[in-house]
mmCIF file of C-alpha atoms in Angstrom:
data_model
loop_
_atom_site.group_PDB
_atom_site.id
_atom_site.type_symbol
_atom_site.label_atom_id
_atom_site.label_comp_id
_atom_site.label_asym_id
_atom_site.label_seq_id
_atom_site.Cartn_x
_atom_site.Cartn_y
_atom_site.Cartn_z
ATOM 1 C CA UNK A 1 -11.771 -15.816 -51.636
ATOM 2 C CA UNK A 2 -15.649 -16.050 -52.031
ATOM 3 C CA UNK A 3 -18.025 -17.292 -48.834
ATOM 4 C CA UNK A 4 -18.279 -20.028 -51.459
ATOM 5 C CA UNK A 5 -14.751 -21.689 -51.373
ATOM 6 C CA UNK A 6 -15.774 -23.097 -47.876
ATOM 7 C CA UNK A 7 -15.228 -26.802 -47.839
ATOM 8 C CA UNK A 8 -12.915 -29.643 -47.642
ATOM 9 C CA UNK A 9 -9.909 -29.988 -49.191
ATOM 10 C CA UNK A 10 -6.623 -32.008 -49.384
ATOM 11 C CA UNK A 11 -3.453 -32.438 -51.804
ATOM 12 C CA UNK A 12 -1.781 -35.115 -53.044
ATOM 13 C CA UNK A 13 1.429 -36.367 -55.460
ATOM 14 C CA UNK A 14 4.139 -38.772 -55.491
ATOM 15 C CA UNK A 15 6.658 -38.737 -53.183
ATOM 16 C CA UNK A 16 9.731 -39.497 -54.766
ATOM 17 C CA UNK A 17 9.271 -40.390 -58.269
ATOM 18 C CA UNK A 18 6.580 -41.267 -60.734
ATOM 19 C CA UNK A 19 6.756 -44.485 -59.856
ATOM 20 C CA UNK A 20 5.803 -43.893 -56.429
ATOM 21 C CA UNK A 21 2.590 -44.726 -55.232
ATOM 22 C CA UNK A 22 -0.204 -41.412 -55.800
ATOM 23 C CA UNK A 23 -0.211 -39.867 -52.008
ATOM 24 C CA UNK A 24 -2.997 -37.658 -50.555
ATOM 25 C CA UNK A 25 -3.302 -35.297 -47.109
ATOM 26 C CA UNK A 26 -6.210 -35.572 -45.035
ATOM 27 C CA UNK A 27 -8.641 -33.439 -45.163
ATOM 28 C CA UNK A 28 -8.890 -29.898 -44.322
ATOM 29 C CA UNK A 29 -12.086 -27.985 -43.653
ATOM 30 C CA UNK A 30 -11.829 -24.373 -44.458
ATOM 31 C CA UNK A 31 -14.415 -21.866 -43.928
ATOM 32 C CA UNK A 32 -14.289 -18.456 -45.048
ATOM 33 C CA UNK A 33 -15.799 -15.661 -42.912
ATOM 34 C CA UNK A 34 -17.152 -12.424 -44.061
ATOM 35 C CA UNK A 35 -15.120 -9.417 -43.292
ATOM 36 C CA UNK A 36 -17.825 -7.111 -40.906
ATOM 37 C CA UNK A 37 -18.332 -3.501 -42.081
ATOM 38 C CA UNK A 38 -16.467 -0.633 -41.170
ATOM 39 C CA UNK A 39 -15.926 2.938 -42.046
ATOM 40 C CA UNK A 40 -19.179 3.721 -43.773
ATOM 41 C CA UNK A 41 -19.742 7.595 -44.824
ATOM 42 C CA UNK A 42 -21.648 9.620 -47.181
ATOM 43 C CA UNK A 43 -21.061 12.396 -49.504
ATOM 44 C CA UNK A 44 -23.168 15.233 -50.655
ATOM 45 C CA UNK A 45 -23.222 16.409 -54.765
ATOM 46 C CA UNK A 46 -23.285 19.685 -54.140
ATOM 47 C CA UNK A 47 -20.688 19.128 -51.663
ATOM 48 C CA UNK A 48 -21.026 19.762 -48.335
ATOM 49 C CA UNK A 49 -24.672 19.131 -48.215
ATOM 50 C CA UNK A 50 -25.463 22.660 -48.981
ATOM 51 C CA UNK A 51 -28.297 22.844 -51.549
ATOM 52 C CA UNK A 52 -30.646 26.336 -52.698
ATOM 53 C CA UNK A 53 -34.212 25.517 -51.809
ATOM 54 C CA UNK A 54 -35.525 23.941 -55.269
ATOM 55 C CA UNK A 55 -32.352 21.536 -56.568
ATOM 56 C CA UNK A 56 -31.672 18.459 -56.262
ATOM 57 C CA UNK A 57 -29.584 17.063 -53.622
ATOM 58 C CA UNK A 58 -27.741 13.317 -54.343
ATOM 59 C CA UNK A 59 -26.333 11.366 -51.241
ATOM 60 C CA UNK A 60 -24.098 8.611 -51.584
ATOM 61 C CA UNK A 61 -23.435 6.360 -48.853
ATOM 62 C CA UNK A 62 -19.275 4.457 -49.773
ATOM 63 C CA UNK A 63 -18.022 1.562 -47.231
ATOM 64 C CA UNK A 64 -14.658 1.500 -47.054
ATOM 65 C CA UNK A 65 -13.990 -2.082 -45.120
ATOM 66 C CA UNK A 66 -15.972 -5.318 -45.474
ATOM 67 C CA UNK A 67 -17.526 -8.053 -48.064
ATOM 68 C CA UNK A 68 -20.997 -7.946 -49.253
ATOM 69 C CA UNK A 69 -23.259 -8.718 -50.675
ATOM 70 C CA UNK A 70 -24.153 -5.121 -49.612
ATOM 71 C CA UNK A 71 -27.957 -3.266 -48.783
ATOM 72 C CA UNK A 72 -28.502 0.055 -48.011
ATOM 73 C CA UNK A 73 -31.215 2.356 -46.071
ATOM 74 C CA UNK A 74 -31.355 5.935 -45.195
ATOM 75 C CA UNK A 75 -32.361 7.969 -42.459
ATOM 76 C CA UNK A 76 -32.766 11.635 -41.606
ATOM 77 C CA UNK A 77 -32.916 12.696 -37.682
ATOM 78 C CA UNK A 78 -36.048 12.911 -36.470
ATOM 79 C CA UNK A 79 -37.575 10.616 -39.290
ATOM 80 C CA UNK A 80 -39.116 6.920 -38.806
ATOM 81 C CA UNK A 81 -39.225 5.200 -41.256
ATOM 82 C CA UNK A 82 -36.018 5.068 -43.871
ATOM 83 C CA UNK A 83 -36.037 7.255 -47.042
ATOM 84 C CA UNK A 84 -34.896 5.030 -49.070
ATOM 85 C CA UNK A 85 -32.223 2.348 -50.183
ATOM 86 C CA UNK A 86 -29.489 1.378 -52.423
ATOM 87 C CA UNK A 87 -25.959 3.756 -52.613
ATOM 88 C CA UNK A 88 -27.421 6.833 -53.128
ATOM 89 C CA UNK A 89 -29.808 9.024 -52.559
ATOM 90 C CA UNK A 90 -31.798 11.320 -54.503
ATOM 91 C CA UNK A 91 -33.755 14.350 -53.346
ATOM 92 C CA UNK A 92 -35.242 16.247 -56.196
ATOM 93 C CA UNK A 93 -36.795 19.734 -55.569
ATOM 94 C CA UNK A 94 -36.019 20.388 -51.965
ATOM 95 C CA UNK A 95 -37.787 22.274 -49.763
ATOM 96 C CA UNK A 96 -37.029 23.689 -46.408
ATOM 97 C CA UNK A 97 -38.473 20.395 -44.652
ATOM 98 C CA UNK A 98 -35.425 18.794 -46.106
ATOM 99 C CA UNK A 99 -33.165 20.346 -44.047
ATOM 100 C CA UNK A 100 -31.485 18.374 -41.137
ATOM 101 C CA UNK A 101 -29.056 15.538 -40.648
ATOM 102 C CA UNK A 102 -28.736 12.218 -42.727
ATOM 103 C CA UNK A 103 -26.643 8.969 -42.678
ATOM 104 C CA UNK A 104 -27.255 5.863 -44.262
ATOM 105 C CA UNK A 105 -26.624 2.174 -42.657
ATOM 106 C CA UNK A 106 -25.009 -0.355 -44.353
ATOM 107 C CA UNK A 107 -25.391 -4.005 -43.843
ATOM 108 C CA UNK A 108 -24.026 -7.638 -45.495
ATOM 109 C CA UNK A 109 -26.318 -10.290 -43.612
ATOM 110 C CA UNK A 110 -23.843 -10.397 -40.767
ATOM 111 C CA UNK A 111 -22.662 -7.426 -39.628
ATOM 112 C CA UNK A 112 -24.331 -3.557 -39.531
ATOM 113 C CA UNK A 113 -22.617 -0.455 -39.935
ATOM 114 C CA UNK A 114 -23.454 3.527 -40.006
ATOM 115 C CA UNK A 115 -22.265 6.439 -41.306
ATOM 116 C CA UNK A 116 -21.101 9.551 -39.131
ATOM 117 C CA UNK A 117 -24.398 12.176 -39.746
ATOM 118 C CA UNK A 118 -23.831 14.562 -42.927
ATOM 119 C CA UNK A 119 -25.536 17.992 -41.953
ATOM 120 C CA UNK A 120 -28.029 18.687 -45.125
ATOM 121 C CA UNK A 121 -28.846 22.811 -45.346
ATOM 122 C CA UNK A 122 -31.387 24.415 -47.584
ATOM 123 C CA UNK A 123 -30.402 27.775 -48.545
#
C-alpha cells in the first residue's frame, strides 16, 4: 500500500446468478497511515569510524523500520548547525578537528528518528 490508496471503496456482483440484479456494498473509507521510523544507525567505510588523519571518511546513515519519503541531516557533538544531508556522508581529507561523535536523523514528514552516536577517531 501507498499513502495514495486512501479513499472510498466498495464491491459489488450478482448474487445468485447472472441474471440477478448487479449488487454493490456501501462504502468504505480507508486511510493508510505511514509506518513512523525506527531503528536508524550509521556505518563507517573504514569501519569502525577509525580513519588516518588525511583520508576520507564515508558515513551512511540505513533505517531499518518505516515508509518514506525519507530526508536526512547530520550532526557531530558539539556542532550547530548539520553537516550535511542525504544517506551518506562524505568527509574528504580529515583532519584532527574531525574527530568526535556523529549520528544522523532521519525523518518522513511525520515521524523523526536518530541514530545511536558512531565514535569517529583520527589516527
Amino acid at each position: 500500500l501507498q499513502l495514495h490508496h486512501s479513499g472510498r471503496y466498495r464491491c459489488g456482483g450478482r448474487v445468485d446468478s447472472e441474471l440477478s440484479p448487479w449488487v454493490q456494498s456501501v462504502l468504505v473509507t480507508v486511510t493508510v497511515h505511514g509506518v513512523p521510523l525506527s531503528g536508524v544507525s550509521v556505518s563507517a567505510q573504514p569501519p569502525g569510524g577509525q580513519v588516518a588523519l588525511g583520508d576520507c571518511l564515508v558515513l551512511s546513515c540505513a533505517v531499518a523500520v518505516g515508509t518514506g519519503p525519507l530526508s536526512f541531516t547530520w550532526h557531530r557533538r558539539g556542532s550547530g548547525a548539520p553537516l550535511g544531508t542525504g544517506p551518506h556522508l562524505e568527509l574528504q581529507h580529515v583532519g584532527d578537528n574531525d574527530s568526535g561523535q556523529y549520528h544522523c536523523r532521519a525523518s518522513n514528514g511525520d515521524s523523526v528518528a536518530e541514530s545511536v552516536p558512531l565514535n569517529v577517531t583520527v589516527l
